[in-house]
Amino acid sequence: MLAINVERTASKGIAIGKAFLVERPQLKKVFDIIPDQEIATQIKRYEEAVHSAEKELSGLVAANAIFGAHLEMVKDIALYEGVITKIKDEKKCAEAALSATAAEFVFIFESMDDEYMRERAADIKDVSHRLMCILQGVKSNPFEGITEDVILIAQDLTPSDTVSMDLTHIKGFITQEGGITSHVSILAKGLGLPALVGVEGILGKVKQNDVVIMDAKEGTIILYPEDSTIQQYQNKIEEQRRQQEELAKLKTLPAITKDGRTVELCANVGGIKDIKKALEYGMDGVGLFRSEFLYMDNNHFPTEEEQFAIYKEAAQLCNGELTIRTLDIGGDKALSYYEFETEENPFLGWRAIRISLELKEVFKAQLRAILRASAFGEVRIMFPMIISVEELYDAKEVLEECKKELDREGISYNSEVEVGMMIETPASIILIEDFAREVDFFSIGTNDLTQYLLAVDRGNKKISHMYNSFHPAVLRSIKRVIDAGHQNSVKVGMCGEFAGDERAVKLLLGLGLDEFSMSASVLLNTKDIIRSTYYEEAKELADKACCKQTIAQVYNILDIHR
């Protein structure tokens, strides 16, 4: 028996199954240099492959919105012209031209500082692989013939993979590459399947059809398990199933403590499909609608009408508040249709509200769309990355300008729409009392806040262990925000990953957090913890934790062991 400890749990759960090692179709490497008279033929071959890929992807968009982005990549003029130029000028055949152009795009994405954008290189690889399979007449689905319970083990898994496979017998995912923002992580959570990512060397330690146990709750993989170990984990899986059945009974119940304090449990979403999924878990509303996906999964700045259609549908679907964060991209989160200048440190560069205030017409199109949608539900507007009161004034001024335009045009909207801001920078913490007099609500973004407060790049493996939201500086900052908000009748929520961390729920409850916003899959577990807790006891716990000087001391107070 061999036990492997894993740091990156992408989606929690326990599974047992035979190893299914994903073997990709063998594509021929083609480096042919073609004669002039062959150029037109190779261009036609590539254009036909693009047309076929468009048809395939159009059929997949309904299964997962990410294929909309893949469809745009196939159509992308830069990719198309790159391939055609190499065919014409360098006399490459279609396969060689595609391979060289895709490699250039992959290099650009993998060189970006932001983890999310680095992992979009996988999309480029996925799209180019699809095109290459079409060019060579090779089937691109390596998942045919799975007839028993398996755990998929791969170098990496793409969105196309997860749609191509029959999920009936898929019990979990293990990948050698990838991070917590990779597609396999996002999709595994959506599917409710366990996933472990970034497991170095796993492909060299397991063979096809070996029995594998994965415990994505504790971060453990067990190879060559003994019968007694298999039975032990089968019992755990049965217990896990019973727990899920019990949690499902909480769906329609409020998130209320034993002594009567009620909080809101909301979901972080990227689109309509996420909202529908979160409703199945009994969400109270949407605490974070990531509007940037409307921009990133497109080949142009989405128009006011395009955005309005999405926001309106979202508002009508929600059974509570819909908090839409305005465009939150940066120099490290590129848009295929807009050229950003290269920045030495994009996390401290031109991003989020700074971009919106400079690209005023783009900002106004979004604000008008959000305002119009506010006539159809409890819509709230949230500005990201605010560091000064002047910035907030400027953003609100543009909002007022949009309201006046809609008034003149006779278009309905909620004139009392609530306006809030993300708390994710040290500046926003220091000026929190000033901000509390200017907004209706705060939402604490612990992902960036922790990174900025501790000066730790969470994507840097060398120091990622230092990135910890239980750090006393982070906890005291959270407390300061909540206290300032409540003193000024400002509602305080949290939409960072910390809000859905079961180890932190009682602490955040005790600090007085009004709204927890998280991935839909952890809503019911969080509700269970809240309903099992006395608020007064949680307050005592939080007070003690905030007085501690080290993370270890905080862990001791909270009884955290890992």
Tab-separated table of C-alpha atoms in Angstrom, residues 89-426:
chain	number	residue	atom	x	y	z
A	89	ASP	CA	4.851	33.045	-46.066
A	90	GLU	CA	6.673	30.096	-44.488
A	91	LYS	CA	5.293	27.441	-46.851
A	92	LYS	CA	4.140	25.265	-43.933
A	93	CYS	CA	1.419	22.661	-44.306
A	94	ALA	CA	-1.788	23.240	-42.315
A	95	GLU	CA	-0.733	20.982	-39.396
A	96	ALA	CA	2.698	22.582	-39.049
A	97	ALA	CA	1.277	26.100	-39.292
A	98	LEU	CA	-1.358	25.342	-36.651
A	99	SER	CA	1.180	23.727	-34.315
A	100	ALA	CA	3.578	26.689	-34.534
A	101	THR	CA	0.863	29.318	-34.099
A	102	ALA	CA	-0.754	27.517	-31.153
A	103	ALA	CA	2.652	27.180	-29.464
A	104	GLU	CA	3.111	30.955	-29.696
A	105	PHE	CA	-0.296	31.579	-28.096
A	106	VAL	CA	0.359	29.022	-25.347
A	107	PHE	CA	3.686	30.685	-24.530
A	108	ILE	CA	1.989	34.083	-24.210
A	109	PHE	CA	-0.690	32.781	-21.823
A	110	GLU	CA	1.706	30.678	-19.736
A	111	SER	CA	3.935	33.741	-19.276
A	112	MET	CA	1.148	35.743	-17.617
A	113	ASP	CA	1.298	36.416	-13.886
A	114	ASP	CA	-2.307	35.611	-13.085
A	115	GLU	CA	-2.996	31.929	-12.346
A	116	TYR	CA	-6.408	32.034	-14.002
A	117	MET	CA	-4.933	33.390	-17.238
A	118	ARG	CA	-1.984	30.967	-17.168
A	119	GLU	CA	-4.430	28.110	-17.021
A	120	ARG	CA	-6.279	29.460	-20.061
A	121	ALA	CA	-3.317	28.120	-22.032
A	122	ALA	CA	-5.100	24.783	-21.609
A	123	ASP	CA	-7.961	26.200	-23.695
A	124	ILE	CA	-5.565	27.018	-26.533
A	125	LYS	CA	-4.132	23.494	-26.353
A	126	ASP	CA	-7.637	22.040	-26.317
A	127	VAL	CA	-8.766	24.026	-29.354
A	128	SER	CA	-5.594	23.331	-31.348
A	129	HIS	CA	-5.816	19.617	-30.457
A	130	ARG	CA	-9.391	19.517	-31.740
A	131	LEU	CA	-8.337	21.177	-35.002
A	132	MET	CA	-5.331	18.858	-35.361
A	133	CYS	CA	-7.492	15.754	-34.874
A	134	ILE	CA	-9.848	16.995	-37.579
A	135	LEU	CA	-6.939	17.681	-39.946
A	136	GLN	CA	-5.545	14.178	-39.423
A	137	GLY	CA	-8.870	12.361	-39.325
A	138	VAL	CA	-8.324	11.109	-35.766
A	139	LYS	CA	-11.045	10.686	-33.116
A	140	SER	CA	-10.433	13.109	-30.274
A	141	ASN	CA	-12.399	11.258	-27.543
A	142	PRO	CA	-10.112	9.054	-25.388
A	143	PHE	CA	-12.925	8.138	-22.974
A	144	GLU	CA	-14.868	5.582	-24.984
A	145	GLY	CA	-15.410	2.167	-23.432
A	146	ILE	CA	-15.615	3.048	-19.719
A	147	THR	CA	-18.005	0.444	-18.310
A	148	GLU	CA	-17.067	0.284	-14.598
A	149	ASP	CA	-16.350	2.734	-11.790
A	150	VAL	CA	-13.106	4.574	-12.496
A	151	ILE	CA	-10.996	7.440	-11.285
A	152	LEU	CA	-9.662	9.421	-14.215
A	153	ILE	CA	-5.947	10.143	-13.964
A	154	ALA	CA	-4.415	12.459	-16.530
A	155	GLN	CA	-1.697	14.974	-17.197
A	156	ASP	CA	-4.541	17.479	-17.299
A	157	LEU	CA	-8.209	17.467	-18.250
A	158	THR	CA	-9.862	19.999	-20.534
A	159	PRO	CA	-13.487	21.167	-20.745
A	160	SER	CA	-13.871	19.129	-23.935
A	161	ASP	CA	-12.780	16.041	-22.004
A	162	THR	CA	-15.414	16.408	-19.319
A	163	VAL	CA	-18.196	16.787	-21.859
A	164	SER	CA	-16.877	13.986	-24.095
A	165	MET	CA	-16.954	11.439	-21.262
A	166	ASP	CA	-19.933	9.496	-19.971
A	167	LEU	CA	-20.056	10.478	-16.300
A	168	THR	CA	-22.034	7.381	-15.265
A	169	HIS	CA	-18.911	5.569	-14.059
A	170	ILE	CA	-16.601	8.532	-13.338
A	171	LYS	CA	-16.067	8.760	-9.571
A	172	GLY	CA	-13.246	11.299	-9.364
A	173	PHE	CA	-10.440	13.180	-11.096
A	174	ILE	CA	-6.700	13.276	-10.404
A	175	THR	CA	-4.434	15.422	-12.558
A	176	GLN	CA	-0.695	15.862	-12.607
A	177	GLU	CA	-1.057	19.512	-13.586
A	178	GLY	CA	-3.585	22.238	-12.848
A	179	GLY	CA	-4.509	24.463	-9.944
A	180	ILE	CA	-7.588	25.410	-7.955
A	181	THR	CA	-8.747	27.717	-10.771
A	182	SER	CA	-8.225	25.139	-13.552
A	183	HIS	CA	-11.201	23.869	-15.530
A	184	VAL	CA	-11.123	20.429	-13.932
A	185	SER	CA	-11.411	22.110	-10.508
A	186	ILE	CA	-14.351	24.269	-11.544
A	187	LEU	CA	-16.125	21.485	-13.405
A	188	ALA	CA	-15.565	18.893	-10.659
A	189	LYS	CA	-17.248	21.186	-8.131
A	190	GLY	CA	-20.125	21.682	-10.526
A	191	LEU	CA	-20.476	17.931	-11.016
A	192	GLY	CA	-20.148	17.197	-7.300
A	193	LEU	CA	-17.167	14.895	-7.881
A	194	PRO	CA	-13.903	14.832	-5.889
A	195	ALA	CA	-10.803	16.198	-7.596
A	196	LEU	CA	-7.130	16.429	-6.675
A	197	VAL	CA	-4.902	18.549	-8.908
A	198	GLY	CA	-1.207	19.295	-9.242
A	199	VAL	CA	-0.216	15.778	-8.081
A	200	GLU	CA	3.366	15.601	-9.313
A	201	GLY	CA	4.505	12.261	-10.710
A	202	ILE	CA	1.179	10.452	-10.260
A	203	LEU	CA	1.234	9.043	-13.808
A	204	GLY	CA	4.500	7.265	-13.055
A	205	LYS	CA	3.159	5.639	-9.889
A	206	VAL	CA	-0.058	4.043	-11.101
A	207	LYS	CA	-0.929	1.633	-13.911
A	208	GLN	CA	-4.101	1.201	-15.954
A	209	ASN	CA	-6.818	-0.600	-13.924
A	210	ASP	CA	-4.990	-0.358	-10.569
A	211	VAL	CA	-7.444	0.131	-7.693
A	212	VAL	CA	-7.170	3.692	-6.386
A	213	ILE	CA	-8.671	5.350	-3.324
A	214	MET	CA	-8.846	9.144	-3.326
A	215	ASP	CA	-9.756	11.121	-0.243
A	216	ALA	CA	-10.175	14.705	-1.389
A	217	LYS	CA	-11.361	15.706	2.074
A	218	GLU	CA	-8.036	14.896	3.724
A	219	GLY	CA	-5.860	15.255	0.604
A	220	THR	CA	-4.752	11.619	0.283
A	221	ILE	CA	-4.347	9.120	-2.564
A	222	ILE	CA	-3.939	5.433	-1.682
A	223	LEU	CA	-2.455	3.072	-4.270
A	224	TYR	CA	-2.403	-0.733	-3.999
A	225	PRO	CA	-4.828	-0.675	-1.026
A	226	GLU	CA	-5.410	-3.735	1.132
A	227	ASP	CA	-8.925	-5.208	1.358
A	228	SER	CA	-9.371	-3.849	4.870
A	229	THR	CA	-8.478	-0.330	3.677
A	230	ILE	CA	-10.950	-0.577	0.794
A	231	GLN	CA	-13.686	-1.614	3.230
A	232	GLN	CA	-12.762	1.259	5.540
A	233	TYR	CA	-13.194	3.792	2.730
A	234	GLN	CA	-16.363	2.160	1.429
A	235	ASN	CA	-17.800	2.784	4.878
A	236	LYS	CA	-16.665	6.423	4.647
A	237	ILE	CA	-18.337	6.801	1.252
A	238	GLU	CA	-21.591	5.423	2.642
A	239	GLU	CA	-21.353	7.838	5.550
A	240	GLN	CA	-20.666	10.664	3.083
A	241	ARG	CA	-23.819	9.713	1.139
A	242	ARG	CA	-25.921	9.729	4.316
A	243	GLN	CA	-24.502	13.124	5.270
A	244	GLN	CA	-25.465	14.564	1.872
A	245	GLU	CA	-28.999	13.230	2.270
A	246	GLU	CA	-29.254	14.884	5.675
A	247	LEU	CA	-27.812	18.164	4.386
A	248	ALA	CA	-30.353	18.206	1.543
A	249	LYS	CA	-33.102	18.482	4.163
A	250	LEU	CA	-31.718	21.926	5.081
A	251	LYS	CA	-32.308	23.389	1.612
A	252	THR	CA	-35.469	25.329	2.505
A	253	LEU	CA	-34.487	26.137	6.106
A	254	PRO	CA	-32.946	29.485	7.115
A	255	ALA	CA	-29.307	29.919	8.096
A	256	ILE	CA	-30.033	30.724	11.734
A	257	THR	CA	-27.991	30.019	14.860
A	258	LYS	CA	-29.353	28.133	17.862
A	259	ASP	CA	-29.846	31.446	19.668
A	260	GLY	CA	-31.603	33.225	16.810
A	261	ARG	CA	-29.072	35.143	14.693
A	262	THR	CA	-29.874	34.859	10.982
A	263	VAL	CA	-27.326	35.335	8.204
A	264	GLU	CA	-27.607	35.082	4.423
A	265	LEU	CA	-25.955	32.283	2.462
A	266	CYS	CA	-25.313	33.345	-1.109
A	267	ALA	CA	-23.475	31.964	-4.117
A	268	ASN	CA	-20.548	33.146	-6.211
A	269	VAL	CA	-21.479	32.691	-9.869
A	270	GLY	CA	-20.097	33.328	-13.325
A	271	GLY	CA	-23.310	33.026	-15.301
A	272	ILE	CA	-26.875	31.763	-15.613
A	273	LYS	CA	-25.968	28.074	-15.386
A	274	ASP	CA	-24.224	28.671	-12.037
A	275	ILE	CA	-27.313	30.433	-10.681
A	276	LYS	CA	-29.551	27.512	-11.625
A	277	LYS	CA	-27.166	25.114	-9.876
A	278	ALA	CA	-26.996	27.285	-6.747
A	279	LEU	CA	-30.783	27.380	-6.545
A	280	GLU	CA	-30.712	23.584	-6.181
A	281	TYR	CA	-28.667	24.105	-3.002
A	282	GLY	CA	-31.121	26.646	-1.579
A	283	MET	CA	-29.087	29.832	-1.944
A	284	ASP	CA	-30.489	33.057	-0.486
A	285	GLY	CA	-29.183	35.092	-3.416
A	286	VAL	CA	-26.080	35.836	-5.461
A	287	GLY	CA	-23.356	37.507	-3.426
A	288	LEU	CA	-20.994	37.811	-6.375
A	289	PHE	CA	-21.833	37.771	-10.077
A	290	ARG	CA	-18.464	37.799	-11.845
A	291	SER	CA	-19.341	39.944	-14.836
A	292	GLU	CA	-15.819	39.653	-16.281
A	293	PHE	CA	-16.725	36.276	-17.782
A	294	LEU	CA	-19.123	38.057	-20.148
A	295	TYR	CA	-16.111	39.981	-21.435
A	296	MET	CA	-13.498	37.227	-21.376
A	297	ASP	CA	-15.713	34.666	-23.127
A	298	ASN	CA	-16.346	37.034	-26.013
A	299	ASN	CA	-14.570	38.466	-29.056
A	300	HIS	CA	-15.727	42.041	-28.407
A	301	PHE	CA	-16.801	44.265	-25.541
A	302	PRO	CA	-20.346	43.015	-24.876
A	303	THR	CA	-22.942	45.601	-25.807
A	304	GLU	CA	-25.450	47.097	-23.402
A	305	GLU	CA	-28.190	44.923	-24.911
A	306	GLU	CA	-26.125	41.727	-24.672
A	307	GLN	CA	-25.366	42.420	-21.017
A	308	PHE	CA	-28.916	43.498	-20.217
A	309	ALA	CA	-30.285	40.190	-21.507
A	310	ILE	CA	-27.980	38.234	-19.172
A	311	TYR	CA	-28.450	40.456	-16.112
A	312	LYS	CA	-32.236	40.519	-16.581
A	313	GLU	CA	-32.425	36.719	-16.746
A	314	ALA	CA	-30.181	36.475	-13.680
A	315	ALA	CA	-32.349	38.927	-11.726
A	316	GLN	CA	-35.515	37.028	-12.615
A	317	LEU	CA	-33.964	33.696	-11.618
A	318	CYS	CA	-32.679	34.816	-8.222
A	319	ASN	CA	-34.931	34.407	-5.228
A	320	GLY	CA	-33.024	37.152	-3.433
A	321	GLU	CA	-30.375	39.778	-4.043
A	322	LEU	CA	-28.210	39.718	-7.176
A	323	THR	CA	-24.912	41.497	-6.561
A	324	ILE	CA	-23.179	42.275	-9.847
A	325	ARG	CA	-19.507	43.189	-9.627
A	326	THR	CA	-18.509	45.560	-12.398
A	327	LEU	CA	-15.731	44.571	-14.787
A	328	ASP	CA	-12.792	43.120	-12.829
A	329	ILE	CA	-9.984	42.443	-15.273
A	330	GLY	CA	-6.411	43.679	-15.438
A	331	GLY	CA	-3.258	43.789	-17.478
A	332	ASP	CA	-2.696	40.137	-16.550
A	333	LYS	CA	-6.245	39.125	-17.545
A	334	ALA	CA	-6.123	39.807	-21.245
A	335	LEU	CA	-9.065	40.213	-23.561
A	336	SER	CA	-8.502	38.776	-27.022
A	337	TYR	CA	-9.969	41.905	-28.597
A	338	TYR	CA	-8.203	44.592	-26.542
A	339	GLU	CA	-4.482	45.193	-26.292
A	340	PHE	CA	-3.165	45.757	-22.768
A	341	GLU	CA	0.272	47.181	-22.184
A	342	THR	CA	2.792	44.810	-20.616
A	343	GLU	CA	3.175	45.553	-16.891
A	344	GLU	CA	5.932	44.479	-14.519
A	345	ASN	CA	3.402	43.866	-11.756
A	346	PRO	CA	-0.123	43.621	-13.144
A	347	PHE	CA	-1.623	42.893	-9.709
A	348	LEU	CA	-0.630	46.447	-8.795
A	349	GLY	CA	-1.342	47.852	-12.232
A	350	TRP	CA	-4.146	48.917	-14.532
A	351	ARG	CA	-7.057	46.746	-13.504
A	352	ALA	CA	-10.653	46.598	-12.281
A	353	ILE	CA	-12.211	50.007	-11.506
A	354	ARG	CA	-9.154	51.777	-12.925
A	355	ILE	CA	-9.924	50.330	-16.345
A	356	SER	CA	-13.633	51.097	-16.075
A	357	LEU	CA	-13.052	54.739	-15.190
A	358	GLU	CA	-10.689	55.172	-18.130
A	359	LEU	CA	-12.801	53.239	-20.648
A	360	LYS	CA	-15.841	55.292	-19.743
A	361	GLU	CA	-18.107	54.212	-22.612
A	362	VAL	CA	-17.468	50.549	-21.804
A	363	PHE	CA	-18.245	51.299	-18.148
A	364	LYS	CA	-21.447	53.161	-19.021
A	365	ALA	CA	-22.682	50.319	-21.220
A	366	GLN	CA	-22.312	47.959	-18.273
A	367	LEU	CA	-23.873	50.290	-15.706
A	368	ARG	CA	-26.845	51.048	-17.963
A	369	ALA	CA	-27.403	47.312	-18.485
A	370	ILE	CA	-27.257	46.647	-14.731
A	371	LEU	CA	-29.599	49.543	-13.954
A	372	ARG	CA	-32.134	48.333	-16.522
A	373	ALA	CA	-31.974	44.829	-15.032
A	374	SER	CA	-32.687	46.298	-11.587
A	375	ALA	CA	-36.310	46.743	-12.691
A	376	PHE	CA	-36.647	42.940	-12.689
A	377	GLY	CA	-35.202	41.953	-9.301
A	378	GLU	CA	-33.160	42.900	-6.239
A	379	VAL	CA	-30.049	43.972	-8.142
A	380	ARG	CA	-27.071	45.548	-6.376
A	381	ILE	CA	-23.993	47.161	-7.968
A	382	MET	CA	-20.525	46.481	-6.575
A	383	PHE	CA	-17.287	48.247	-7.542
A	384	PRO	CA	-13.998	46.282	-7.321
A	385	MET	CA	-10.505	47.353	-6.262
A	386	ILE	CA	-11.474	50.738	-4.795
A	387	ILE	CA	-8.542	52.340	-2.956
A	388	SER	CA	-9.709	55.933	-2.418
A	389	VAL	CA	-12.845	57.928	-1.728
A	390	GLU	CA	-12.111	59.917	-4.899
A	391	GLU	CA	-12.283	56.723	-6.944
A	392	LEU	CA	-15.596	55.825	-5.357
A	393	TYR	CA	-16.936	59.326	-6.061
A	394	ASP	CA	-15.858	59.024	-9.708
A	395	ALA	CA	-17.575	55.649	-10.114
A	396	LYS	CA	-20.776	56.892	-8.484
A	397	GLU	CA	-20.699	59.993	-10.689
A	398	VAL	CA	-20.701	57.816	-13.824
A	399	LEU	CA	-23.569	55.817	-12.310
A	400	GLU	CA	-25.576	58.998	-11.735
A	401	GLU	CA	-24.879	60.058	-15.312
A	402	CYS	CA	-26.325	56.745	-16.517
A	403	LYS	CA	-29.410	57.197	-14.339
A	404	LYS	CA	-30.076	60.628	-15.834
A	405	GLU	CA	-29.742	59.228	-19.348
A	406	LEU	CA	-32.239	56.460	-18.602
A	407	ASP	CA	-34.620	59.010	-17.070
A	408	ARG	CA	-34.474	61.125	-20.235
A	409	GLU	CA	-35.071	58.024	-22.363
A	410	GLY	CA	-38.002	56.908	-20.219
A	411	ILE	CA	-36.402	53.545	-19.395
A	412	SER	CA	-37.384	51.881	-16.114
A	413	TYR	CA	-34.870	51.022	-13.379
A	414	ASN	CA	-34.688	50.971	-9.588
A	415	SER	CA	-33.666	54.514	-8.663
A	416	GLU	CA	-32.776	53.279	-5.161
A	417	VAL	CA	-30.456	50.507	-6.371
A	418	GLU	CA	-27.899	49.707	-3.675
A	419	VAL	CA	-24.243	50.490	-4.332
A	420	GLY	CA	-21.360	48.763	-2.584
A	421	MET	CA	-17.682	48.007	-2.942
A	422	MET	CA	-15.193	45.193	-2.590
A	423	ILE	CA	-12.837	45.377	0.381
A	424	GLU	CA	-9.645	43.825	-0.959
A	425	THR	CA	-6.780	46.286	-0.437
A	426	PRO	CA	-4.912	47.609	2.612
